[in-house]
Coordinates of C-alpha atoms in Angstrom, one line a residue:
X13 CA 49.2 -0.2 -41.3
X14 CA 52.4 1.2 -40.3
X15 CA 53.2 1.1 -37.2
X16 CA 56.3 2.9 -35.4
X17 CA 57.9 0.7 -33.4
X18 CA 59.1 3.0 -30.8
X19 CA 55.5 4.5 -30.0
X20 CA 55.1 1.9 -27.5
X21 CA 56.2 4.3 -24.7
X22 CA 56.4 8.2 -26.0
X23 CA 56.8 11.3 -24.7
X24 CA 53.6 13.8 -25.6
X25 CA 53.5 17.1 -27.5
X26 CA 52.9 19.6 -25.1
X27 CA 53.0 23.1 -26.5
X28 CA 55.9 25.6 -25.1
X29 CA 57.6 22.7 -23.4
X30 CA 58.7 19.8 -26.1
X31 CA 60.9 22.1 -28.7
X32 CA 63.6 21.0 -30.1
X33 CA 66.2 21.5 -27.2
X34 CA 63.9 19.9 -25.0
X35 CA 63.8 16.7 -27.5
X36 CA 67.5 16.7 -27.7
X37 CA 67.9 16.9 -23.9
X38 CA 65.3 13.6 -23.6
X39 CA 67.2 12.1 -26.5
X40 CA 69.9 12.1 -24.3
X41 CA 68.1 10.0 -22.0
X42 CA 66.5 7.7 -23.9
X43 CA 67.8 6.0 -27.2
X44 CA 63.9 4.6 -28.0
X45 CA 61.1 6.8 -26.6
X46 CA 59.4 8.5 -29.5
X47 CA 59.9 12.3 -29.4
X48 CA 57.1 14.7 -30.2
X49 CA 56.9 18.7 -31.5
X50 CA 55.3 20.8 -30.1
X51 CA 51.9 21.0 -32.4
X52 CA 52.9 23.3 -35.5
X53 CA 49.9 24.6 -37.5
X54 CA 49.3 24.1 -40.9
X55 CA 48.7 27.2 -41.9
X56 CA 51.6 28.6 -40.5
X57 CA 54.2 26.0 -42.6
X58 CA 51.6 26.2 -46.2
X59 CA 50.2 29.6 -46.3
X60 CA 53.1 31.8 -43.5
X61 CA 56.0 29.6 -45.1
X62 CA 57.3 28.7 -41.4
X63 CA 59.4 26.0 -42.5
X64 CA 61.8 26.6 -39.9
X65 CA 59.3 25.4 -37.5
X66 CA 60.2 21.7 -38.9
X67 CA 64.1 22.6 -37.7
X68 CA 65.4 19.4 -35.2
X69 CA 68.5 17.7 -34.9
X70 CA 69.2 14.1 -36.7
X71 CA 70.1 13.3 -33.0
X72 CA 66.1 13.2 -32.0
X73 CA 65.5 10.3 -34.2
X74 CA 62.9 8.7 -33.4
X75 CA 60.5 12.5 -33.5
X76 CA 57.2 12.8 -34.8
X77 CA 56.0 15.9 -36.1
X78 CA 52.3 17.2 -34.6
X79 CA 50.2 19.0 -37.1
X80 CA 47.1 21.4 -36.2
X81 CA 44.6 22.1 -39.2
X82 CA 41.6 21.4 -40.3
X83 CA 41.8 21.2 -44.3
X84 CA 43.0 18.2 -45.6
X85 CA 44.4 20.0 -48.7
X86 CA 46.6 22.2 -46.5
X87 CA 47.1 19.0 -44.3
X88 CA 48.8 17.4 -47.0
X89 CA 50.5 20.2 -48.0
X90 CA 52.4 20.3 -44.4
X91 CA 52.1 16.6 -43.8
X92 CA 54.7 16.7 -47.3
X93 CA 56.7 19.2 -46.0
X94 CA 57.3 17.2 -42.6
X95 CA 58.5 13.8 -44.5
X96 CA 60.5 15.9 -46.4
X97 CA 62.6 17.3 -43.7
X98 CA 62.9 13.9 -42.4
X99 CA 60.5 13.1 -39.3
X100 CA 59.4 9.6 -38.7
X101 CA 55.7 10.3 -38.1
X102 CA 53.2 12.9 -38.9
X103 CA 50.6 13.3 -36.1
X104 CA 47.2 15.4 -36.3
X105 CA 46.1 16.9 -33.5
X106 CA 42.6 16.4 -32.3
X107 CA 42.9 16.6 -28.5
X108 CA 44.1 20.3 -27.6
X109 CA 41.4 22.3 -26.2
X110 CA 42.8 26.0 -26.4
X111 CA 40.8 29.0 -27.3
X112 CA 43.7 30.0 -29.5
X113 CA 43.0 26.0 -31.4
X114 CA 39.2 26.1 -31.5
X115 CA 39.0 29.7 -33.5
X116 CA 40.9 27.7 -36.0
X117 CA 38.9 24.9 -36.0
X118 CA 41.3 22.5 -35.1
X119 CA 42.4 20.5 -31.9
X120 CA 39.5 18.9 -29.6
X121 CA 36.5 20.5 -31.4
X122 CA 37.5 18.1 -34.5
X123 CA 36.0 15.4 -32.2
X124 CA 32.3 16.4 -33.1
X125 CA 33.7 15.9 -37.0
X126 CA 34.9 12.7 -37.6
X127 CA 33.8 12.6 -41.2
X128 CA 36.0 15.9 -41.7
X129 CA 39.0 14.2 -39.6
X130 CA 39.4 11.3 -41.4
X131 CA 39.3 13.1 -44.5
X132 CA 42.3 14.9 -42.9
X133 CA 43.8 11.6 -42.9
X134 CA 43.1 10.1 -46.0
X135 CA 44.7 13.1 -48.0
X136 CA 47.9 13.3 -45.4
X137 CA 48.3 9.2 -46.0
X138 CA 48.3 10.0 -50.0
X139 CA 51.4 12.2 -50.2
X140 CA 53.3 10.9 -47.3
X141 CA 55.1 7.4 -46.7
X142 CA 55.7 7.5 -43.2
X143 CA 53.1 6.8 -40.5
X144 CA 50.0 8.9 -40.4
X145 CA 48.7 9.1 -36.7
X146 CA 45.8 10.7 -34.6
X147 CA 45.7 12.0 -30.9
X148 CA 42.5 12.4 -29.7
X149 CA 40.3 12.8 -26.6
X150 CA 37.3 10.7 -25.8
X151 CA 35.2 13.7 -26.5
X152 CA 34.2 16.7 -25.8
X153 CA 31.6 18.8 -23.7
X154 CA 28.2 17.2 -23.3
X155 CA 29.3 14.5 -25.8
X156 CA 29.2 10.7 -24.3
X157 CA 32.5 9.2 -25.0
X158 CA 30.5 5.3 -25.2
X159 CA 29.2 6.5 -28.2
X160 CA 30.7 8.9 -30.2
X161 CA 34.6 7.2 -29.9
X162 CA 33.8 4.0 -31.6
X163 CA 32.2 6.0 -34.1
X164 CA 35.5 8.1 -34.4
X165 CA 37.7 5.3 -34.4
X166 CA 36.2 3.4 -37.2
X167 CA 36.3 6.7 -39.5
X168 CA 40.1 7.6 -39.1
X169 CA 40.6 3.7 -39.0
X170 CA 39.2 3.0 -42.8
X171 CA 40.5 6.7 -43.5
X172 CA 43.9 4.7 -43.1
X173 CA 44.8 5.9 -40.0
X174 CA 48.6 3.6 -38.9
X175 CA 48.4 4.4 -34.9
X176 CA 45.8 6.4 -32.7
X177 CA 46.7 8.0 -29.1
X178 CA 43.6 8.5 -27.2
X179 CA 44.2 11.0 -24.0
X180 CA 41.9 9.4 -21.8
X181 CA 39.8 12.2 -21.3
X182 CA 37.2 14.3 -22.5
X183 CA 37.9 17.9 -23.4
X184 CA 35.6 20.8 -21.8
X185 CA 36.2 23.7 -24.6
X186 CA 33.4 25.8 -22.5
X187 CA 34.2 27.0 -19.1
X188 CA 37.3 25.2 -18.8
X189 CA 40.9 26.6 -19.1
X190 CA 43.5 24.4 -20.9
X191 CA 45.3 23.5 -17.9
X192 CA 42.2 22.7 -16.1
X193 CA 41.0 20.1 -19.3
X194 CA 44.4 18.5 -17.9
X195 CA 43.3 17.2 -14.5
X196 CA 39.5 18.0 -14.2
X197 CA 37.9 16.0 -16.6
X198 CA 38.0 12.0 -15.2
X199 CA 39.9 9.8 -17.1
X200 CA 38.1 6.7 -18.3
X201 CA 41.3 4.3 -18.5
X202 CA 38.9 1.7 -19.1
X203 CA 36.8 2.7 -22.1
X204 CA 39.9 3.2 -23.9
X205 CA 41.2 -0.3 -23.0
X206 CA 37.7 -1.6 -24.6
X207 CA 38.3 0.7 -27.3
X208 CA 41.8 -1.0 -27.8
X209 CA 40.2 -4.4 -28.2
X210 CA 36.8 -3.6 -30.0
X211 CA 39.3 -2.0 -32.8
X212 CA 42.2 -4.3 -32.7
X213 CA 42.8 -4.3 -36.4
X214 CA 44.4 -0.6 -35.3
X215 CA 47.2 0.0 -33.2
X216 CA 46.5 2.4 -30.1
X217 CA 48.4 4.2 -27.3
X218 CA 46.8 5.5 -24.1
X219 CA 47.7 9.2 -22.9
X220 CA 46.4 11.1 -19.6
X221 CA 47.4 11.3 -16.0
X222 CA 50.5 8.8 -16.7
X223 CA 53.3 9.9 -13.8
X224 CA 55.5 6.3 -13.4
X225 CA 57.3 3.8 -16.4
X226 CA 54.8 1.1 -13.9
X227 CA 51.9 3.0 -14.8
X228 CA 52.6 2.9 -18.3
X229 CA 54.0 -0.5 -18.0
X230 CA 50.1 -2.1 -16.4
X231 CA 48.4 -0.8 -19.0
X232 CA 50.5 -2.1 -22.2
X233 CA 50.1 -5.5 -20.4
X234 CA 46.1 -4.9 -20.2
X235 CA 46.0 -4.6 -23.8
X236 CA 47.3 -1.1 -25.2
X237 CA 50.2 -1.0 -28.0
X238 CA 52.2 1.8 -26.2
X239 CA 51.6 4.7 -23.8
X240 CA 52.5 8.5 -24.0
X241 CA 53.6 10.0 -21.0
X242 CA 53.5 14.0 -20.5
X243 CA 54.2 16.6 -17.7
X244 CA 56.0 13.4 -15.5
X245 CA 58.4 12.7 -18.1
X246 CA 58.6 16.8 -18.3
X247 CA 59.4 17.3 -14.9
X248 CA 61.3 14.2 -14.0
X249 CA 62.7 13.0 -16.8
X250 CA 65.3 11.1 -15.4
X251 CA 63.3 9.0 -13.1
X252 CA 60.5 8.2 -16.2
X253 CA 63.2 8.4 -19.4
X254 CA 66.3 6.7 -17.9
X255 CA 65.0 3.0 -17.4
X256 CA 62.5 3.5 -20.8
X257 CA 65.0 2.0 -22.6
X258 CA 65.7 -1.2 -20.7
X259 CA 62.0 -2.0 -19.2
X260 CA 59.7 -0.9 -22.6
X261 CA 62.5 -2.0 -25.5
X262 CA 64.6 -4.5 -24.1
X263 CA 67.6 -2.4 -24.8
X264 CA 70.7 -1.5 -23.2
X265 CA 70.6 1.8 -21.2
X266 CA 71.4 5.3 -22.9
X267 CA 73.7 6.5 -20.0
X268 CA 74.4 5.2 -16.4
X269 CA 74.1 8.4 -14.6
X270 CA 72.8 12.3 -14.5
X271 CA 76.3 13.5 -14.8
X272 CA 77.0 11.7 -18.0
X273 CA 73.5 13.4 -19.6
X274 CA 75.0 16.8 -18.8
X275 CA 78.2 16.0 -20.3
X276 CA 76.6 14.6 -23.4
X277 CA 74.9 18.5 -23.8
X278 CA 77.9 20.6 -23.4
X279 CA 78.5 20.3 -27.4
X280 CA 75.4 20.9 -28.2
X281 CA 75.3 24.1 -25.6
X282 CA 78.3 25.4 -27.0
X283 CA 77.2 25.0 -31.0
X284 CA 73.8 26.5 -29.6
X285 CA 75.8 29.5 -27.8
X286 CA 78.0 30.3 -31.2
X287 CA 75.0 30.5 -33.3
X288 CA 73.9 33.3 -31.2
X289 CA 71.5 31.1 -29.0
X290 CA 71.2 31.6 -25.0
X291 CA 71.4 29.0 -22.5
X292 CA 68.2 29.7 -21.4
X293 CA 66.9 28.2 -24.4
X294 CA 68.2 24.7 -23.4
X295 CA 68.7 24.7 -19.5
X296 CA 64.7 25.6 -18.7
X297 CA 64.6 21.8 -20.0
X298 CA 67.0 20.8 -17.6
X299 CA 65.6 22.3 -14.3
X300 CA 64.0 18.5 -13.6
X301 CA 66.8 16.8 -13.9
X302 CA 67.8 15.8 -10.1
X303 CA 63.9 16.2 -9.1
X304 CA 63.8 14.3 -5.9
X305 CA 67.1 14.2 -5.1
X306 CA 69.1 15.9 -2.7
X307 CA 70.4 18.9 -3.9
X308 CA 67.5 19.1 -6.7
X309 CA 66.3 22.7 -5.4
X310 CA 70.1 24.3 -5.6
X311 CA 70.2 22.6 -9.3
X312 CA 66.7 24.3 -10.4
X313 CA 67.5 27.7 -8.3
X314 CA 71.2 28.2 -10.0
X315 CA 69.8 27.6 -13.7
X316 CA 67.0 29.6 -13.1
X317 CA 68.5 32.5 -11.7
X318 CA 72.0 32.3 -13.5
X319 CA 70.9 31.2 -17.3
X320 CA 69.3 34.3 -18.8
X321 CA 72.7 36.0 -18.1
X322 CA 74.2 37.4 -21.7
X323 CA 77.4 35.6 -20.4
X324 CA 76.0 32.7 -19.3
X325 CA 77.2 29.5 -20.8
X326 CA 78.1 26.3 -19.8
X327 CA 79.6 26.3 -16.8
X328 CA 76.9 27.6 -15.4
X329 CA 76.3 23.6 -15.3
X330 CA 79.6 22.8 -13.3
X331 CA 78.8 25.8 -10.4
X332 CA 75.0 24.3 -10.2
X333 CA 76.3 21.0 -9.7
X334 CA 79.4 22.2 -7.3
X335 CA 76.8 23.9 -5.2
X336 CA 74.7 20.8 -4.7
X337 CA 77.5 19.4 -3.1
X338 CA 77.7 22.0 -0.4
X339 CA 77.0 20.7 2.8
X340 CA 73.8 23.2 3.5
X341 CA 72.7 22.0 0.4
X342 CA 68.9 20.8 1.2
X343 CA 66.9 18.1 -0.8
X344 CA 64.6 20.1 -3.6

């Protein structure tokens, strides 16, 4: 099996939030944490002829590319299209628990067809020669995750699954919103841990409530290959990305400060801004930067209220961080 190397910490797909700016902006951060898309469909790339979906920059190296579908010709048919424009992994998507996914019939609901899922798998792992990975839930509805995920497991596994991420809880795809299956469902750290070393033959990362580098850190040293780490690394990406690189690789830092991140996005801002982009686009990512710290609420309030100006560029960036420096400046 292949095996990234730099999925042992990650940051998660997370629809709206992880585009490419985003991944650039973390990139910045980080030299080693593996990058997500957001999830692209299928359908969209094969049958809409959406390629420009698969746009990044060569910058967000490591990036996987998220797939939703449900037919493995099709699968393959994007799952092609994704080496091709150079991403490191190709990852299907068996964990979101939209409305929007389910009428597809893809995301979560794939959990109660595991025959059909590792099918999935096996025709994305014969046209492709990078990684082929899954992220799943432990189940769904009135399913019992003790049952049905070694079940699951074993099928993508011989399907030739390289890596699985298993969001360490269930999905509720009736009577619960989306953003309610993030934090009502319990997660079961410890069934996927046994999972992890019933199936050790495949390589697995655990994803769900993970909000500290520690966090991540206890459960790789219990057993798990890597953790994926969402809306913490989202909103405070310097306190979760900046020491990823040093405490999960072994590796010298990507930059020594907050200042030197912002400095590092004013080329890519102003190559942004001349193809007719808006700052906007790119500084929405940013609003997290100086979470916790004093000034953080100036920094979020002068982005937000300044960036969807049709002027706006980026020194927008040196008045947010002149502000903070005023003295009735208060923490955010």
């Amino acid at each position: 099996m292949q095996v990234n190397q730099h999925a042992r910490l990650s940051c998660a797909p997370m629809m709206d939030w992880t585009d490419r700016h985003c991944r650039y902006f973390h990139r910045q951060i980080s030299r080693h944490a593996l990058l997500y898309t957001e999830m692209v469909t299928a359908p969209a790339l094969v049958r809409g002829g959406a390629v420009h979906l698969l746009d990044f920059s060569p910058e967000e190296h490591p990036v996987a590319l998220q797939l939703g579908g449900s037919d493995p010709h099709e699968l393959a048919q994007a799952a092609r299209l994704g080496a091709e424009a150079g991403y490191d992994e190709i990852n299907l998507n068996v964990g979101c628990p939209s409305d929007r996914v389910q009428s597809g019939t893809f995301g979560a609901v794939l959990m109660r067809s595991p025959a059909l899922v590792a099918e999935c798998v096996s025709a994305m792992k014969a046209v492709v020669d990078v990684p082929v990975t899954v992220k799943c839930r432990i189940g769904v509805d009135d399913q019992e995750p003790e049952d049905v995920l070694p079940d699951f497991i074993a099928q993508v596994r011989d399907a030739g699954c390289d890596y699985l991420i298993v969001h360490a809880r269930k999905a509720w795809l009736q009577g619960l919103s989306p953003k309610e299956n993030r934090d009502i469902p319990p997660l079961d750290y410890d069934l996927v841990l046994r999972m992890a070393d019933r199936f050790s033959d495949l390589p697995m990362s655990i994803n769900g409530g993970l909000d500290t580098l520690g966090a991540a850190e206890a459960l790789i040293a219990r057993g798990m290959t890597g953790a994926m780490i969402g809306r913490a690394a989202y909103h405070r990406p310097w306190d979760i990305l900046s020491e990823v690189d040093a405490r999960i690789f072994g590796a010298k830092p990507a930059v020594r400060s907050r200042e030197e991140v912002i400095d590092r996005m004013r080329p890519y801002i102003a190559a942004h801004l001349e193809r007719g982009g808006k700052l906007h686009q790119i500084t929405r990512h940013m609003l997290g930067l100086y979470a916790g710290q004093p000034g953080a609420r100036t920094w979020r309030r002068v982005l937000s209220e300044k960036a969807n100006r049709p002027d706006a560029d980026a020194t927008l960036l040196d008045e947010a961080l002149d502000r903070m420096q005023q003295p009735d400046t208060l923490a955010g």
